[in-house]
PDB file of C-alpha atoms in Angstrom:
ATOM      1  CA  MET A 130     162.368 170.075  37.838  1.00 56.00           C
ATOM      2  CA  THR A 131     163.804 168.635  41.116  1.00 79.00           C
ATOM      3  CA  GLN A 132     167.542 167.896  41.231  1.00 91.00           C
ATOM      4  CA  PRO A 133     168.364 164.825  39.256  1.00 96.00           C
ATOM      5  CA  THR A 134     170.904 163.710  42.067  1.00 97.00           C
ATOM      6  CA  ALA A 135     171.234 164.106  45.795  1.00 97.00           C
ATOM      7  CA  LEU A 136     174.035 166.671  45.154  1.00 97.00           C
ATOM      8  CA  ASP A 137     173.594 170.447  44.902  1.00 96.00           C
ATOM      9  CA  LEU A 138     175.219 170.918  41.403  1.00 96.00           C
ATOM     10  CA  PRO A 139     173.144 173.584  39.614  1.00 95.00           C
ATOM     11  CA  ARG A 140     173.324 173.293  35.781  1.00 95.00           C
ATOM     12  CA  VAL A 141     175.221 175.632  33.681  1.00 97.00           C
ATOM     13  CA  ASP A 142     172.778 178.549  32.914  1.00 96.00           C
ATOM     14  CA  PRO A 143     172.365 179.358  30.180  1.00 97.00           C
ATOM     15  CA  LEU A 144     173.325 176.031  28.526  1.00 98.00           C
ATOM     16  CA  PRO A 145     175.748 176.405  25.509  1.00 98.00           C
ATOM     17  CA  ALA A 146     173.653 176.482  22.317  1.00 98.00           C
ATOM     18  CA  GLU A 147     174.926 173.045  21.227  1.00 98.00           C
ATOM     19  CA  THR A 148     173.872 171.504  24.645  1.00 98.00           C
ATOM     20  CA  GLN A 149     170.558 173.227  24.517  1.00 98.00           C
ATOM     21  CA  LYS A 150     169.977 171.832  21.102  1.00 98.00           C
ATOM     22  CA  TYR A 151     170.955 168.296  22.144  1.00 97.00           C
ATOM     23  CA  PHE A 152     168.507 168.565  25.225  1.00 98.00           C
ATOM     24  CA  ASP A 153     165.714 169.875  22.844  1.00 98.00           C
ATOM     25  CA  THR A 154     166.260 166.993  20.489  1.00 97.00           C
ATOM     26  CA  CYS A 155     165.975 164.595  23.533  1.00 97.00           C
ATOM     27  CA  GLN A 156     162.705 166.339  24.497  1.00 97.00           C
ATOM     28  CA  ASP A 157     161.302 165.966  21.181  1.00 97.00           C
ATOM     29  CA  LYS A 158     162.309 162.367  20.575  1.00 95.00           C
ATOM     30  CA  LEU A 159     161.872 161.101  24.166  1.00 94.00           C
ATOM     31  CA  GLY A 160     159.344 163.450  25.689  1.00 95.00           C
ATOM     32  CA  MET A 161     161.919 164.266  28.415  1.00 96.00           C
ATOM     33  CA  VAL A 162     165.578 165.070  28.903  1.00 97.00           C
ATOM     34  CA  PRO A 163     167.063 162.067  30.766  1.00 98.00           C
ATOM     35  CA  ASN A 164     168.090 162.948  34.297  1.00 97.00           C
ATOM     36  CA  VAL A 165     171.495 161.444  33.613  1.00 98.00           C
ATOM     37  CA  LEU A 166     172.068 164.269  31.126  1.00 98.00           C
ATOM     38  CA  GLN A 167     170.634 166.766  33.611  1.00 97.00           C
ATOM     39  CA  ALA A 168     173.002 165.485  36.245  1.00 98.00           C
ATOM     40  CA  TYR A 169     176.223 166.139  34.084  1.00 98.00           C
ATOM     41  CA  ALA A 170     174.901 169.524  33.064  1.00 98.00           C
ATOM     42  CA  PHE A 171     176.731 171.246  35.776  1.00 98.00           C
ATOM     43  CA  ASP A 172     179.969 170.735  33.742  1.00 98.00           C
ATOM     44  CA  ILE A 173     179.693 170.788  29.951  1.00 98.00           C
ATOM     45  CA  ASP A 174     182.978 169.173  29.431  1.00 98.00           C
ATOM     46  CA  LYS A 175     181.903 166.207  31.568  1.00 98.00           C
ATOM     47  CA  LEU A 176     178.489 166.044  29.926  1.00 98.00           C
ATOM     48  CA  ASN A 177     180.193 166.011  26.585  1.00 98.00           C
ATOM     49  CA  ALA A 178     182.592 163.239  27.509  1.00 98.00           C
ATOM     50  CA  PHE A 179     179.716 161.189  28.875  1.00 98.00           C
ATOM     51  CA  THR A 180     177.362 161.665  25.854  1.00 98.00           C
ATOM     52  CA  GLY A 181     180.152 161.091  23.320  1.00 98.00           C
ATOM     53  CA  MET A 182     181.131 157.790  24.988  1.00 98.00           C
ATOM     54  CA  TYR A 183     177.550 156.749  25.510  1.00 98.00           C
ATOM     55  CA  ASN A 184     176.421 157.603  21.845  1.00 97.00           C
ATOM     56  CA  ASP A 185     179.560 155.812  20.407  1.00 98.00           C
ATOM     57  CA  LEU A 186     178.961 152.611  22.546  1.00 98.00           C
ATOM     58  CA  MET A 187     175.178 152.477  22.367  1.00 98.00           C
ATOM     59  CA  LEU A 188     174.295 154.156  19.054  1.00 97.00           C
ATOM     60  CA  ALA A 189     177.134 153.848  16.644  1.00 97.00           C
ATOM     61  CA  GLN A 190     177.684 151.040  14.145  1.00 97.00           C
ATOM     62  CA  SER A 191     178.464 147.676  15.824  1.00 98.00           C
ATOM     63  CA  GLY A 192     178.125 144.026  15.398  1.00 98.00           C
ATOM     64  CA  LEU A 193     176.010 144.120  18.525  1.00 98.00           C
ATOM     65  CA  SER A 194     172.370 145.158  17.958  1.00 98.00           C
ATOM     66  CA  LYS A 195     171.004 148.006  19.905  1.00 98.00           C
ATOM     67  CA  LEU A 196     168.773 145.582  21.775  1.00 98.00           C
ATOM     68  CA  GLU A 197     171.801 143.311  22.697  1.00 98.00           C
ATOM     69  CA  ARG A 198     173.618 146.512  24.074  1.00 98.00           C
ATOM     70  CA  GLU A 199     170.634 147.626  26.100  1.00 98.00           C
ATOM     71  CA  MET A 200     170.214 143.989  27.406  1.00 98.00           C
ATOM     72  CA  VAL A 201     173.885 144.227  28.614  1.00 98.00           C
ATOM     73  CA  ALA A 202     173.343 147.550  30.164  1.00 98.00           C
ATOM     74  CA  VAL A 203     170.480 146.236  32.135  1.00 98.00           C
ATOM     75  CA  VAL A 204     172.166 143.015  33.331  1.00 98.00           C
ATOM     76  CA  VAL A 205     175.173 145.009  34.546  1.00 98.00           C
ATOM     77  CA  SER A 206     172.964 147.525  36.208  1.00 98.00           C
ATOM     78  CA  SER A 207     171.008 144.735  37.892  1.00 97.00           C
ATOM     79  CA  ILE A 208     174.165 143.127  39.310  1.00 98.00           C
ATOM     80  CA  ASN A 209     175.306 146.495  40.536  1.00 98.00           C
ATOM     81  CA  ARG A 210     171.663 147.434  41.732  1.00 98.00           C
ATOM     82  CA  CYS A 211     171.722 150.778  40.018  1.00 98.00           C
ATOM     83  CA  TRP A 212     168.294 152.051  40.354  1.00 97.00           C
ATOM     84  CA  TYR A 213     168.655 154.576  37.601  1.00 97.00           C
ATOM     85  CA  CYS A 214     169.961 152.381  34.976  1.00 97.00           C
ATOM     86  CA  GLN A 215     167.774 149.373  35.707  1.00 97.00           C
ATOM     87  CA  VAL A 216     164.730 151.586  35.138  1.00 97.00           C
ATOM     88  CA  ALA A 217     165.874 153.554  32.167  1.00 97.00           C
ATOM     89  CA  HIS A 218     167.453 150.751  30.246  1.00 97.00           C
ATOM     90  CA  GLY A 219     164.816 148.233  31.276  1.00 96.00           C
ATOM     91  CA  ALA A 220     162.315 150.595  29.538  1.00 96.00           C
ATOM     92  CA  ALA A 221     164.620 150.502  26.408  1.00 97.00           C
ATOM     93  CA  VAL A 222     164.699 146.763  26.396  1.00 97.00           C
ATOM     94  CA  ARG A 223     160.887 146.638  26.707  1.00 96.00           C
ATOM     95  CA  ALA A 224     160.687 149.237  23.806  1.00 96.00           C
ATOM     96  CA  LEU A 225     163.147 147.771  21.469  1.00 97.00           C
ATOM     97  CA  SER A 226     162.132 144.117  21.950  1.00 97.00           C
ATOM     98  CA  GLY A 227     158.314 144.680  22.092  1.00 96.00           C
ATOM     99  CA  ASP A 228     158.382 142.384  25.020  1.00 95.00           C
ATOM    100  CA  PRO A 229     157.704 143.748  28.496  1.00 94.00           C
ATOM    101  CA  ALA A 230     158.620 140.435  29.958  1.00 94.00           C
ATOM    102  CA  LEU A 231     161.992 140.565  28.561  1.00 96.00           C
ATOM    103  CA  GLY A 232     162.681 143.953  30.087  1.00 92.00           C
ATOM    104  CA  GLU A 233     161.532 142.704  33.473  1.00 93.00           C
ATOM    105  CA  ALA A 234     163.624 139.506  33.276  1.00 95.00           C
ATOM    106  CA  MET A 235     166.734 141.531  32.357  1.00 94.00           C
ATOM    107  CA  VAL A 236     166.268 143.505  35.653  1.00 94.00           C
ATOM    108  CA  MET A 237     165.183 140.687  38.026  1.00 95.00           C
ATOM    109  CA  ASN A 238     166.987 137.488  36.683  1.00 96.00           C
ATOM    110  CA  TRP A 239     168.337 137.491  33.061  1.00 97.00           C
ATOM    111  CA  ARG A 240     168.529 133.612  33.194  1.00 97.00           C
ATOM    112  CA  ALA A 241     164.767 133.569  33.406  1.00 96.00           C
ATOM    113  CA  ALA A 242     164.457 135.165  29.851  1.00 96.00           C
ATOM    114  CA  LYS A 243     164.018 133.283  26.702  1.00 95.00           C
ATOM    115  CA  LEU A 244     167.423 133.919  25.130  1.00 97.00           C
ATOM    116  CA  ASP A 245     169.214 132.505  22.166  1.00 98.00           C
ATOM    117  CA  ALA A 246     172.728 131.032  22.613  1.00 98.00           C
ATOM    118  CA  ARG A 247     174.400 134.308  21.600  1.00 98.00           C
ATOM    119  CA  GLN A 248     172.347 136.390  24.040  1.00 98.00           C
ATOM    120  CA  PHE A 249     173.022 133.914  26.865  1.00 98.00           C
ATOM    121  CA  ALA A 250     176.711 133.900  26.118  1.00 98.00           C
ATOM    122  CA  MET A 251     177.018 137.735  25.996  1.00 98.00           C
ATOM    123  CA  LEU A 252     175.027 138.248  29.299  1.00 98.00           C
ATOM    124  CA  GLY A 253     177.027 135.588  31.020  1.00 98.00           C
ATOM    125  CA  PHE A 254     180.211 137.302  29.944  1.00 98.00           C
ATOM    126  CA  ALA A 255     178.682 140.631  31.194  1.00 98.00           C
ATOM    127  CA  GLU A 256     178.094 139.049  34.331  1.00 98.00           C
ATOM    128  CA  LYS A 257     181.497 137.635  34.756  1.00 98.00           C
ATOM    129  CA  VAL A 258     183.185 140.906  33.950  1.00 98.00           C
ATOM    130  CA  THR A 259     181.019 142.830  36.164  1.00 98.00           C
ATOM    131  CA  LYS A 260     181.561 140.517  39.155  1.00 98.00           C
ATOM    132  CA  ALA A 261     185.191 139.402  38.589  1.00 98.00           C
ATOM    133  CA  SER A 262     186.868 140.911  35.533  1.00 98.00           C
ATOM    134  CA  ALA A 263     190.233 139.607  36.591  1.00 98.00           C
ATOM    135  CA  GLU A 264     188.900 136.078  36.224  1.00 98.00           C
ATOM    136  CA  VAL A 265     188.185 136.411  32.488  1.00 98.00           C
ATOM    137  CA  LEU A 266     190.039 133.848  30.521  1.00 98.00           C
ATOM    138  CA  GLU A 267     190.692 133.124  26.863  1.00 98.00           C
ATOM    139  CA  ALA A 268     187.983 130.320  27.176  1.00 98.00           C
ATOM    140  CA  ASP A 269     185.334 133.085  27.955  1.00 98.00           C
ATOM    141  CA  ARG A 270     186.262 135.079  24.766  1.00 98.00           C
ATOM    142  CA  GLN A 271     186.236 131.871  22.726  1.00 98.00           C
ATOM    143  CA  ALA A 272     182.830 131.013  23.975  1.00 98.00           C
ATOM    144  CA  LEU A 273     181.658 134.464  22.574  1.00 98.00           C
ATOM    145  CA  ARG A 274     183.489 133.584  19.196  1.00 98.00           C
ATOM    146  CA  ASP A 275     181.812 130.198  19.234  1.00 98.00           C
ATOM    147  CA  VAL A 276     178.363 131.930  19.094  1.00 98.00           C
ATOM    148  CA  GLY A 277     179.384 134.287  16.328  1.00 98.00           C
ATOM    149  CA  LEU A 278     180.990 137.302  17.928  1.00 98.00           C
ATOM    150  CA  SER A 279     184.043 138.699  16.211  1.00 98.00           C
ATOM    151  CA  ASP A 280     186.908 140.130  18.142  1.00 98.00           C
ATOM    152  CA  ARG A 281     185.633 143.591  17.331  1.00 98.00           C
ATOM    153  CA  ASP A 282     182.268 142.625  18.868  1.00 98.00           C
ATOM    154  CA  ILE A 283     183.874 141.273  21.852  1.00 98.00           C
ATOM    155  CA  PHE A 284     185.763 144.556  22.275  1.00 98.00           C
ATOM    156  CA  ASP A 285     182.394 146.348  21.819  1.00 98.00           C
ATOM    157  CA  LEU A 286     180.780 144.153  24.391  1.00 98.00           C
ATOM    158  CA  ALA A 287     183.503 144.660  26.897  1.00 98.00           C
ATOM    159  CA  SER A 288     183.289 148.417  26.382  1.00 98.00           C
ATOM    160  CA  VAL A 289     179.749 148.584  26.948  1.00 98.00           C
ATOM    161  CA  ILE A 290     180.159 146.461  30.107  1.00 98.00           C
ATOM    162  CA  GLY A 291     182.921 148.727  31.369  1.00 98.00           C
ATOM    163  CA  PHE A 292     180.941 151.777  30.651  1.00 98.00           C
ATOM    164  CA  PHE A 293     177.771 150.661  32.610  1.00 98.00           C
ATOM    165  CA  ASN A 294     179.905 149.526  35.414  1.00 98.00           C
ATOM    166  CA  MET A 295     181.298 152.988  35.598  1.00 98.00           C
ATOM    167  CA  SER A 296     178.090 154.821  35.174  1.00 98.00           C
ATOM    168  CA  ASN A 297     176.240 152.687  37.497  1.00 98.00           C
ATOM    169  CA  ARG A 298     178.690 153.645  40.227  1.00 98.00           C
ATOM    170  CA  VAL A 299     178.461 157.313  39.572  1.00 98.00           C
ATOM    171  CA  ALA A 300     174.456 157.094  39.517  1.00 98.00           C
ATOM    172  CA  SER A 301     174.363 155.239  42.751  1.00 98.00           C
ATOM    173  CA  ALA A 302     176.928 157.281  44.501  1.00 98.00           C
ATOM    174  CA  THR A 303     175.232 160.569  43.553  1.00 98.00           C
ATOM    175  CA  GLY A 304     171.586 159.300  44.195  1.00 97.00           C
ATOM    176  CA  MET A 305     170.597 159.747  40.635  1.00 97.00           C
ATOM    177  CA  GLU A 306     166.893 159.408  40.215  1.00 96.00           C
ATOM    178  CA  PRO A 307     165.208 157.998  37.004  1.00 96.00           C
ATOM    179  CA  ASN A 308     162.804 159.984  35.067  1.00 95.00           C
ATOM    180  CA  PRO A 309     159.388 159.077  36.212  1.00 91.00           C
ATOM    181  CA  GLU A 310     158.328 158.631  32.579  1.00 92.00           C
ATOM    182  CA  TYR A 311     160.500 155.522  32.320  1.00 91.00           C
ATOM    183  CA  HIS A 312     158.279 153.411  34.570  1.00 90.00           C
ATOM    184  CA  GLY A 313     155.339 153.431  32.189  1.00 88.00           C
ATOM    185  CA  GLN A 314     157.089 152.945  28.860  1.00 90.00           C
ATOM    186  CA  ALA A 315     156.550 150.109  26.637  1.00 88.00           C
ATOM    187  CA  ARG A 316     154.455 148.166  28.994  1.00 85.00           C
TER     188      ARG A 316
END
């Protein structure tokens, strides 16, 4: 494998048994080890912190569906022009929705997608937080409540938005490359 980023940070070798097991699970379930995981594998503590937060925000129980969380990831990544995350999470939106056009719309112009009121409100909030978080007002949170989000859902939404703003910046700054497999998935 070529380097997952533009930085020369060789991964820990050998990987700890638990990390190797995690990578093996990714290979079995996804057919690859995502480059974002490979990128963090130079420092197992950083990898564990990243995967712990990612798994909690994106996979744990939430009032937000997995598809909604992935849609948010793509919209944030599109605004930030994060190549890695647009490709990887765009593929996830295509797969989870069964709608390739939805995945493309999330990357190119989320407003062009056929969205329900809840999705539109969530993605509008994601855009505002990404572009100007200090301008979020109670009216913005109330608009989310008005389409059925609980305060816990709003916290989860804000956390997903914040996580992807952080990870987009790390991915872009390090020249992280998406795995080639993502490009052909769920088309």
